[in-house]
Amino acid sequence: MNWLARLGAKGRPAGDELARCGACRFFTNDALGLEAAIPGLRSLGSATSSVRSDDGLCALHDQYLGARRCCADFQEREALGADPDRG
Amino acid sequence: MSSTQSAIEARRIEPPARTAGSAWNKDDWWAVLLGLGLVLAAIALFQYDSSLKWLAVTPARWSTFGQLGADLANNAIRYLAQFAFWAVTFSIITAALGFETRRFLPAFLLLYVASLVIFAIGQWDQANKYNLEPPLVALALGLAVANTTGLPRLFEAGFRVELYIKTGIVLLGATLPLSLMVWAGPIAILQASIVSLATFFVIFYAARWFGLDKRLAATLGVGGAVCGVSAAIAISGAVGGRKGDAPIAITTVVIWAIVMIFALPLVARVLQLPTGVAGAWIGTSEFADAAGIAAAQAYGELAGHVDGIAGTSDQAVWAFSLLKIVGRDVWIGIWAFVLAIVATTRWEVREGGRGTDAGEIWRRFPKFIIGFLAASVLITLSTRGLSLADYNKVAVPTLVNPVKDMRSWAFIFCFLSIGLTTRFRDLAEAGIRPFLAFTAGVVVNVILGFVLSTIVFASYWTNLVR
Ligand code: SF4
């Protein structure tokens, strides 16, 4: 691990890599849905831009955050299509 | 339920087929593919003594409607072919991004026809006398339509500001000599870094002074310091901002960016700044790439048409690109990475929480910059054996100018799309405190940018030549 990666890992607790916002039932990050939900985003930007990465909205905490984040309230999302919360 | 929530809920009913992290649903990589594809095609044709010129048709200069009508009629088949080219390529791309082609095509047809009209207005020999620079006309027309009668929502699939601007920026790389990037790039990075850091800290501490949350303060700060709306959405995600933070920052950025598109060229014109100097100032002090290119191109077009404005139109766009793209945009991943670490280790330490990793820098890197640099390298390599005289005589008309004309089309699509998608009544309520904090940064940014561009590093920006 190089120094940059070590710096990035600071504050990241060891844990299940799969338990992350991107796999959580409270998380939605569909680009077109975000453009509809965030006024002005498509006027001088877009949700399909690299800089947005895979960020999305957490409905539980009302937060906009990266899909690689996580918290103690994580709840695994069910298979794609089976759960209406799937985004 | 808020409108934000209802929009998200509505989208949940139809789960997307692609995963959010795939390169194929990012407009950056598509812009690189399309832009470099055009550049490679132009180079290949040039090597075989042919040219992309036939496809890259633009209206000729005219003084009477008769001349304009004759020019359009003579080139009707070329315009049709060009429309077909853009329509097919952008349809494929927008379909990959998740838009329905049956919605995209009618909107794009409208966009193309309106762009042709705007292009033709800009070629009128009296256009500069009446301030009818195409970027400003496109914006003003788009804003007027969007904020009065408006267009049906289904047309929005065709107004992809980012896709068009990134395609245009990749093509812009082909007209920016690599030698110039090497010579002025370090100065551009130095100037942009000074202004970016000053702007960020002024906005951040002003926002904190007004009692705003640290995450919103950071989102506003990088929005002003780096790349406007793109930076606001990137940093809000990186620091885990509240749901309302990004819309607040975006509203503030959009309002200031639109004001600056008109204000910066106007002040530069009054002060009769050389085009390179004005381009550098716009690159340092405008907030979004699309807005900045509109301002820089509009000002550059005054060269040779308005007394007292020295330089060339290329110099305005070159200086802008060096400052904005090379000096500011490339650092967005690093801003996001550093602020994400600060946010997760100091601002909001949550049980079971997870920070970030160095991959964040690459994930958020604006990939279109790779295309911009690659285009510059490709054209430089393909013309390296030519003397300056041969380059100007042979390569400019048959290789460089056709790429430049395709770039002009992409930019006009973008400028018109900015106007058509900016509905002031739809923007989120920003509140006075975020607006004032951001405005403090604008004041510092504009003054510092002006001093560095017109005094400290002016010799670089006035001497941008091939
Ligand atoms: S912050 Fe927690 S609850 Fe929210 S999406 Fe991430 S893991 Fe799920």
XYZ file of C-alpha atoms and ligand atoms in Angstrom:
561
model
C 0.000 0.000 0.000
C 1.530 3.367 -0.992
C 1.489 6.471 1.247
C -1.515 7.939 -0.570
C -3.545 4.776 -0.113
C -2.523 4.596 3.556
C -3.639 8.180 4.051
C -6.940 7.350 2.392
C -7.431 4.313 4.574
C -7.140 6.479 7.686
C -10.425 6.460 9.518
C -11.726 3.477 7.604
C -12.586 0.706 10.035
C -11.947 -2.879 9.102
C -15.187 -4.559 8.192
C -17.216 -6.235 5.549
C -16.348 -4.556 2.215
C -19.801 -5.423 0.912
C -21.489 -3.511 3.701
C -21.422 -0.167 1.991
C -23.961 2.476 0.978
C -23.999 1.223 -2.617
C -25.481 -2.068 -1.392
C -27.761 -0.531 1.234
C -31.543 -0.443 0.870
C -31.659 3.230 1.850
C -29.373 4.319 -0.999
C -30.365 5.567 -4.497
C -27.929 6.836 -7.115
C -29.685 6.563 -10.461
C -28.227 9.443 -12.507
C -31.438 10.552 -14.203
C -33.334 10.389 -10.919
C -30.699 12.580 -9.291
C -30.909 15.103 -12.125
C -34.646 15.284 -11.640
C -34.213 15.622 -7.888
C -31.401 18.185 -7.747
C -32.527 21.464 -9.334
C -29.940 23.129 -11.558
C -27.706 20.055 -11.791
C -28.288 19.559 -15.508
C -28.044 23.249 -16.335
C -24.265 23.622 -15.842
C -23.386 20.040 -14.970
C -24.815 16.532 -15.059
C -25.268 13.454 -12.918
C -23.603 11.409 -15.665
C -20.297 13.167 -15.070
C -17.145 11.387 -13.838
C -16.740 13.855 -10.972
C -19.997 12.618 -9.400
C -18.526 9.147 -9.241
C -21.256 6.869 -7.851
C -22.605 9.138 -5.108
C -26.251 9.005 -4.180
C -28.869 9.829 -1.587
C -29.323 8.041 1.729
C -33.020 8.161 2.572
C -32.387 7.276 6.221
C -29.989 10.086 7.057
C -31.091 12.545 4.356
C -27.514 12.691 3.162
C -25.841 12.801 -0.244
C -22.765 10.591 -0.086
C -20.428 8.189 -1.860
C -21.510 4.618 -2.594
C -18.359 3.348 -0.853
C -19.290 4.917 2.473
C -21.154 2.994 5.170
C -22.659 3.311 8.622
C -23.960 1.147 11.453
C -27.514 1.420 10.063
C -26.588 -0.494 6.896
C -29.306 -2.869 5.697
C -28.596 -5.043 2.743
C -30.734 -4.456 -0.300
C -32.492 -7.446 -1.743
C -31.923 -8.753 -5.240
C -32.374 -6.244 -8.087
C -35.988 -5.870 -9.033
C -37.349 -7.584 -5.944
C -37.170 -4.486 -3.819
C -39.005 -1.308 -4.810
C -36.312 0.675 -3.007
C -33.718 -0.434 -5.522
C -32.184 2.615 -7.226
C -43.046 14.616 0.786
C -40.585 17.116 -0.722
C -40.223 17.493 -4.484
C -36.701 16.029 -4.187
C -38.062 12.955 -2.472
C -40.927 12.505 -4.897
C -38.587 12.697 -7.885
C -36.326 10.053 -6.370
C -39.293 7.867 -5.431
C -40.624 8.140 -8.987
C -37.324 6.889 -10.374
C -37.202 3.967 -7.948
C -40.079 2.307 -9.756
C -37.835 1.715 -12.766
C -34.480 0.336 -11.653
C -31.718 1.166 -14.128
C -30.161 -1.668 -16.081
C -26.608 -0.407 -15.587
C -24.563 0.032 -12.468
C -23.752 3.597 -11.517
C -20.001 3.093 -11.534
C -19.636 1.899 -15.163
C -17.520 4.019 -17.533
C -20.231 3.708 -20.192
C -22.760 5.730 -18.272
C -20.358 8.622 -17.779
C -20.495 11.370 -20.404
C -16.732 11.997 -19.984
C -15.620 8.790 -21.691
C -18.170 9.170 -24.474
C -16.939 12.706 -25.142
C -13.367 11.382 -25.309
C -14.424 8.659 -27.746
C -16.363 11.003 -30.011
C -13.856 13.854 -29.857
C -10.796 11.696 -30.465
C -12.684 9.760 -33.156
C -13.238 13.026 -35.029
C -9.624 14.101 -34.551
C -8.315 10.744 -35.797
C -10.658 10.869 -38.790
C -9.423 14.394 -39.570
C -5.791 13.252 -39.329
C -6.404 10.175 -41.503
C -8.085 12.264 -44.206
C -5.284 14.845 -44.013
C -2.657 12.112 -44.527
C -4.451 11.086 -47.735
C -4.626 14.684 -49.020
C -8.287 14.919 -48.167
C -10.124 16.771 -45.378
C -12.968 16.633 -42.901
C -13.967 20.029 -44.322
C -16.954 18.682 -46.228
C -18.671 17.507 -43.052
C -17.553 20.457 -40.931
C -19.720 22.952 -42.801
C -20.580 26.313 -41.195
C -22.440 29.323 -42.612
C -20.208 31.704 -44.606
C -19.910 35.401 -43.814
C -22.820 37.331 -45.361
C -24.188 40.829 -45.657
C -27.548 40.259 -47.397
C -30.259 37.635 -46.886
C -29.801 36.672 -50.527
C -26.178 35.698 -49.876
C -27.124 33.739 -46.762
C -29.960 31.918 -48.545
C -27.715 30.991 -51.467
C -24.982 29.702 -49.148
C -27.426 27.539 -47.179
C -29.057 26.189 -50.346
C -25.693 25.353 -51.946
C -24.600 23.442 -48.869
C -27.930 21.855 -47.946
C -26.678 18.306 -48.459
C -23.631 18.966 -46.263
C -25.817 20.311 -43.461
C -28.044 17.253 -43.750
C -25.027 14.955 -43.549
C -23.666 16.848 -40.575
C -26.998 16.722 -38.793
C -27.156 12.973 -39.447
C -23.631 12.534 -38.057
C -24.333 14.422 -34.816
C -27.805 12.901 -34.448
C -26.561 9.321 -34.815
C -23.516 9.680 -32.541
C -25.312 11.632 -29.824
C -28.322 9.254 -30.005
C -26.043 6.294 -29.320
C -24.359 8.129 -26.460
C -27.522 9.416 -24.817
C -29.097 5.964 -25.138
C -26.095 4.578 -23.228
C -26.601 7.320 -20.641
C -30.193 6.191 -20.149
C -32.231 8.512 -22.402
C -34.818 7.293 -24.865
C -33.787 7.980 -28.462
C -37.369 8.820 -29.464
C -37.196 11.692 -26.964
C -33.663 12.723 -27.830
C -34.065 13.031 -31.597
C -36.860 15.649 -31.821
C -35.112 17.719 -29.155
C -31.805 17.495 -30.998
C -33.436 18.463 -34.294
C -34.757 21.596 -32.607
C -31.334 22.268 -31.069
C -29.551 21.834 -34.418
C -31.894 24.128 -36.331
C -31.699 26.820 -33.633
C -27.890 26.463 -33.556
C -27.740 26.908 -37.332
C -29.779 30.112 -37.043
C -27.497 31.404 -34.252
C -24.391 30.468 -36.233
C -25.778 32.352 -39.241
C -26.535 35.431 -37.111
C -22.929 35.398 -35.870
C -21.679 35.378 -39.484
C -23.602 38.532 -40.386
C -20.999 41.225 -41.171
C -22.742 43.649 -38.786
C -23.054 41.139 -35.906
C -20.257 42.585 -33.745
C -21.723 46.078 -34.053
C -24.863 44.808 -32.280
C -23.034 42.476 -29.808
C -24.459 39.408 -31.532
C -21.640 37.010 -30.605
C -23.086 33.484 -31.076
C -22.285 32.207 -27.526
C -24.100 35.120 -25.925
C -26.997 35.009 -28.403
C -27.412 31.258 -27.774
C -27.433 31.757 -24.026
C -29.727 34.757 -24.042
C -32.165 33.071 -26.434
C -32.164 29.847 -24.407
C -32.668 31.701 -21.121
C -35.491 33.771 -22.617
C -37.340 30.676 -23.864
C -36.761 28.620 -20.695
C -37.912 31.394 -18.379
C -40.962 32.533 -20.339
C -42.893 30.050 -22.457
C -40.530 27.133 -21.729
C -40.326 23.909 -23.723
C -42.022 20.604 -22.913
C -39.983 18.540 -20.417
C -39.641 15.719 -22.919
C -37.229 17.932 -24.900
C -34.737 17.914 -22.052
C -33.172 14.670 -23.288
C -31.608 16.682 -26.119
C -30.107 19.460 -24.001
C -27.042 17.669 -22.563
C -24.817 20.590 -21.582
C -21.976 18.450 -20.209
C -21.836 16.039 -23.117
C -21.610 18.863 -25.646
C -19.085 20.934 -23.693
C -16.822 17.945 -23.049
C -16.922 16.924 -26.712
C -16.053 20.520 -27.614
C -13.202 20.605 -25.083
C -11.662 17.405 -26.490
C -11.808 18.995 -29.958
C -10.360 22.180 -28.468
C -7.303 20.152 -27.418
C -6.595 19.550 -31.113
C -6.209 23.280 -31.704
C -4.065 23.949 -28.632
C -0.397 23.323 -29.482
C 1.379 20.972 -27.078
C 4.364 23.335 -26.949
C 2.103 26.078 -25.624
C 0.758 23.769 -22.938
C 4.300 22.920 -21.831
C 5.398 26.586 -21.888
C 2.423 28.220 -20.177
C 0.927 25.233 -18.317
C 3.041 25.616 -15.131
C 2.202 29.344 -14.909
C -1.474 28.532 -15.456
C -1.339 25.994 -12.616
C 0.411 28.518 -10.355
C -2.061 31.322 -11.070
C -5.093 29.048 -10.800
C -3.845 27.482 -7.568
C -3.314 30.861 -5.880
C -6.827 31.975 -6.794
C -8.469 28.597 -6.066
C -6.988 28.357 -2.562
C -7.837 31.978 -1.741
C -11.393 31.561 -3.041
C -11.961 28.311 -1.156
C -10.778 29.636 2.193
C -12.668 32.928 1.854
C -15.941 31.122 1.057
C -15.374 28.401 3.657
C -14.612 30.778 6.535
C -17.275 33.281 5.472
C -19.815 30.426 5.450
C -18.664 29.272 8.888
C -18.866 32.882 10.109
C -22.477 32.959 8.888
C -23.101 29.804 10.930
C -23.360 27.317 8.045
C -22.480 23.631 8.431
C -18.869 22.702 7.565
C -19.955 20.330 4.803
C -22.067 22.992 3.091
C -19.224 25.491 3.568
C -16.812 23.079 1.843
C -19.281 22.383 -0.984
C -19.743 26.102 -1.622
C -15.999 26.713 -1.313
C -14.893 24.160 -3.905
C -17.837 25.122 -6.138
C -16.356 28.633 -6.295
C -12.719 27.548 -6.381
C -12.690 24.753 -8.948
C -15.447 23.903 -11.399
C -18.820 25.191 -10.287
C -21.740 22.792 -10.427
C -19.511 19.760 -11.083
C -17.379 20.600 -8.065
C -20.432 21.224 -5.882
C -21.917 17.816 -6.646
C -18.520 16.082 -6.285
C -17.676 17.661 -2.943
C -21.158 17.281 -1.497
C -20.862 13.535 -2.166
C -17.284 13.347 -0.908
C -18.045 15.015 2.424
C -21.462 13.387 2.824
C -23.416 16.636 2.761
C -27.051 16.937 3.771
C -29.579 16.337 1.010
C -30.232 20.064 0.604
C -26.568 21.149 0.436
C -25.850 20.362 -3.216
C -28.995 22.146 -4.509
C -28.127 25.235 -2.430
C -24.559 25.317 -3.753
C -25.732 24.650 -7.320
C -28.268 27.502 -7.231
C -25.610 29.911 -5.999
C -23.064 28.762 -8.590
C -25.560 28.874 -11.491
C -26.666 32.423 -10.668
C -23.100 33.733 -10.411
C -21.898 31.765 -13.448
C -24.660 33.212 -15.633
C -23.932 36.741 -14.374
C -20.211 36.268 -15.114
C -20.797 35.007 -18.667
C -22.087 38.465 -19.549
C -20.144 40.590 -16.999
C -16.552 39.424 -17.576
C -16.490 39.963 -21.379
C -18.277 43.292 -20.889
C -15.709 44.617 -18.382
C -12.842 43.221 -20.485
C -14.254 45.056 -23.509
C -14.563 48.339 -21.638
C -10.940 47.971 -20.458
C -9.885 46.794 -23.953
C -7.974 43.823 -22.553
C -6.008 41.748 -25.068
C -7.848 38.508 -25.848
C -5.249 36.267 -24.151
C -5.369 38.312 -20.951
C -9.170 38.327 -20.908
C -9.200 34.563 -21.553
C -6.860 34.017 -18.599
C -9.018 36.188 -16.355
C -12.182 34.355 -17.420
C -10.438 30.989 -16.894
C -9.462 32.037 -13.388
C -12.679 33.701 -12.326
C -15.608 31.992 -14.098
C -17.157 29.081 -12.210
C -18.124 26.473 -14.775
C -16.354 25.235 -17.909
C -19.361 25.738 -20.161
C -20.023 29.247 -18.849
C -16.350 30.180 -19.136
C -15.964 28.948 -22.688
C -19.043 30.936 -23.678
C -17.511 34.078 -22.172
C -14.000 33.468 -23.578
C -15.245 32.618 -27.058
C -17.596 35.602 -27.131
C -14.729 37.916 -26.190
C -12.265 36.266 -28.590
C -14.639 36.881 -31.477
C -14.276 40.627 -30.912
C -10.614 40.494 -31.968
C -10.149 42.019 -35.384
C -13.700 43.376 -35.360
C -13.607 45.878 -32.497
C -10.968 48.616 -32.386
C -8.561 48.472 -29.477
C -8.871 44.749 -28.724
C -5.537 43.118 -29.485
C -4.880 39.426 -30.015
C -6.700 36.583 -31.729
C -9.816 34.586 -30.950
C -7.602 31.518 -30.433
C -5.649 33.277 -27.686
C -8.790 33.890 -25.619
C -9.805 30.220 -25.796
C -6.239 28.916 -25.300
C -5.644 31.065 -22.207
C -9.047 30.087 -20.830
C -8.338 26.363 -21.351
C -4.932 26.549 -19.711
C -6.277 28.293 -16.633
C -9.577 26.497 -16.249
C -8.939 22.976 -17.502
C -5.209 22.517 -16.797
C -5.038 24.892 -13.819
C -8.282 24.140 -11.965
C -10.346 21.187 -13.197
C -7.617 18.532 -12.910
C -7.450 18.988 -9.137
C -11.077 18.176 -8.324
C -10.257 14.569 -7.355
C -7.627 15.738 -4.893
C -9.980 18.321 -3.348
C -12.601 15.584 -2.958
C -10.134 13.092 -1.500
C -8.706 15.506 1.078
C -12.095 16.869 2.127
C -13.556 13.350 2.347
C -10.770 12.399 4.776
C -11.355 15.548 6.831
C -15.127 14.983 6.821
C -15.016 11.337 7.874
C -12.234 11.651 10.428
C -13.014 15.052 11.987
C -16.394 16.488 11.040
C -18.657 13.474 11.219
C -17.235 10.375 12.839
C -20.105 7.884 12.664
C -20.296 4.461 14.266
C -19.498 1.824 11.675
C -18.573 4.626 9.290
C -16.128 4.211 6.442
C -13.842 6.841 4.990
C -12.414 7.057 1.525
C -9.446 5.680 -0.372
C -6.958 7.099 -2.843
C -9.030 5.630 -5.683
C -11.350 8.598 -5.076
C -8.866 10.812 -6.952
C -9.130 8.726 -10.107
C -12.856 7.983 -9.780
C -13.651 11.700 -9.720
C -10.993 12.750 -12.229
C -12.691 14.601 -15.133
C -11.744 12.027 -17.776
C -12.488 14.343 -20.700
C -9.195 16.091 -19.842
C -7.411 12.941 -21.046
C -9.103 13.405 -24.422
C -8.196 17.119 -24.425
C -4.497 16.327 -23.868
C -4.511 13.354 -26.258
C -6.028 15.486 -29.046
C -3.255 18.054 -28.619
C -0.588 15.319 -28.758
C -2.166 13.673 -31.829
C -2.321 16.877 -33.896
C 1.161 17.922 -32.794
C 2.588 14.533 -33.833
C 0.744 14.434 -37.140
C 2.077 17.874 -38.164
C 5.563 17.653 -36.638
C 7.382 17.504 -39.989
C 5.820 20.730 -41.277
C 7.475 24.157 -41.210
C 5.420 26.993 -39.705
C 4.665 28.291 -43.219
C 3.488 24.859 -44.424
C 1.528 24.355 -41.242
C -0.341 27.611 -41.807
C -0.784 26.996 -45.534
C -1.693 23.299 -45.546
C -2.523 21.970 -42.075
C -4.613 24.895 -40.816
C -7.231 24.950 -43.624
C -7.499 21.189 -44.172
C -6.840 19.707 -40.727
C -7.126 22.241 -37.898
C -9.976 24.433 -39.135
C -12.434 21.570 -39.810
C -11.837 20.260 -36.263
C -12.327 23.810 -34.988
C -15.603 24.114 -36.913
C -16.927 20.863 -35.441
C -15.899 22.226 -32.029
C -17.856 25.424 -32.700
C -20.968 23.333 -33.359
C -20.521 21.362 -30.132
C -20.109 24.621 -28.198
C -23.202 26.227 -29.719
C -25.245 23.104 -28.815
C -23.888 23.533 -25.287
C -24.522 27.280 -24.923
C -28.069 26.943 -26.179
C -28.620 23.975 -23.854
C -27.389 25.976 -20.844
C -29.988 28.625 -21.555
C -32.763 26.121 -22.226
C -32.115 24.149 -19.020
C -31.649 27.123 -16.678
C -35.079 27.826 -15.255
C -34.572 30.273 -12.422
C -37.949 29.495 -10.863
C -37.006 25.802 -10.576
C -33.751 26.415 -8.717
C -33.684 25.546 -5.029
C -34.093 28.306 -2.475
C -30.450 29.059 -1.593
C -30.964 31.416 1.325
C -29.124 34.650 1.939
C -26.235 33.273 4.054
C -24.857 30.785 1.485
C -25.299 33.439 -1.193
C -23.364 36.050 0.810
C -20.582 33.601 1.695
C -20.193 32.642 -1.961
C -20.313 36.289 -3.016
C -17.388 37.079 -0.678
C -15.404 34.454 -2.599
C -16.531 35.883 -5.936
C -15.200 39.331 -4.992
C -11.788 37.957 -3.971
C -11.670 35.611 -6.960
C -12.480 38.300 -9.536
C -10.036 40.878 -8.122
C -7.187 38.414 -7.598
C -7.800 36.838 -11.008
C -7.757 40.265 -12.630
C -4.488 41.344 -10.958
C -2.699 38.081 -11.782
C -3.966 38.011 -15.394
C -3.473 41.659 -16.301
C -0.340 42.509 -14.292
C 1.623 39.637 -12.713
C 1.471 37.046 -15.504
C 0.203 39.285 -18.337
C 3.306 38.691 -20.467
C 2.406 35.000 -20.711
C -1.207 35.545 -21.722
C -0.480 38.232 -24.323
C 2.195 36.081 -25.980
C 0.334 32.854 -26.542
C 1.455 32.022 -30.065
C 2.101 28.781 -31.840
S -25.339 5.959 5.384
Fe -25.910 4.020 6.369
S -28.134 3.909 6.109
Fe -27.409 5.441 4.689
S -27.127 4.363 2.747
Fe -25.135 4.354 3.824
S -25.123 2.430 4.978
Fe -27.260 2.806 4.385
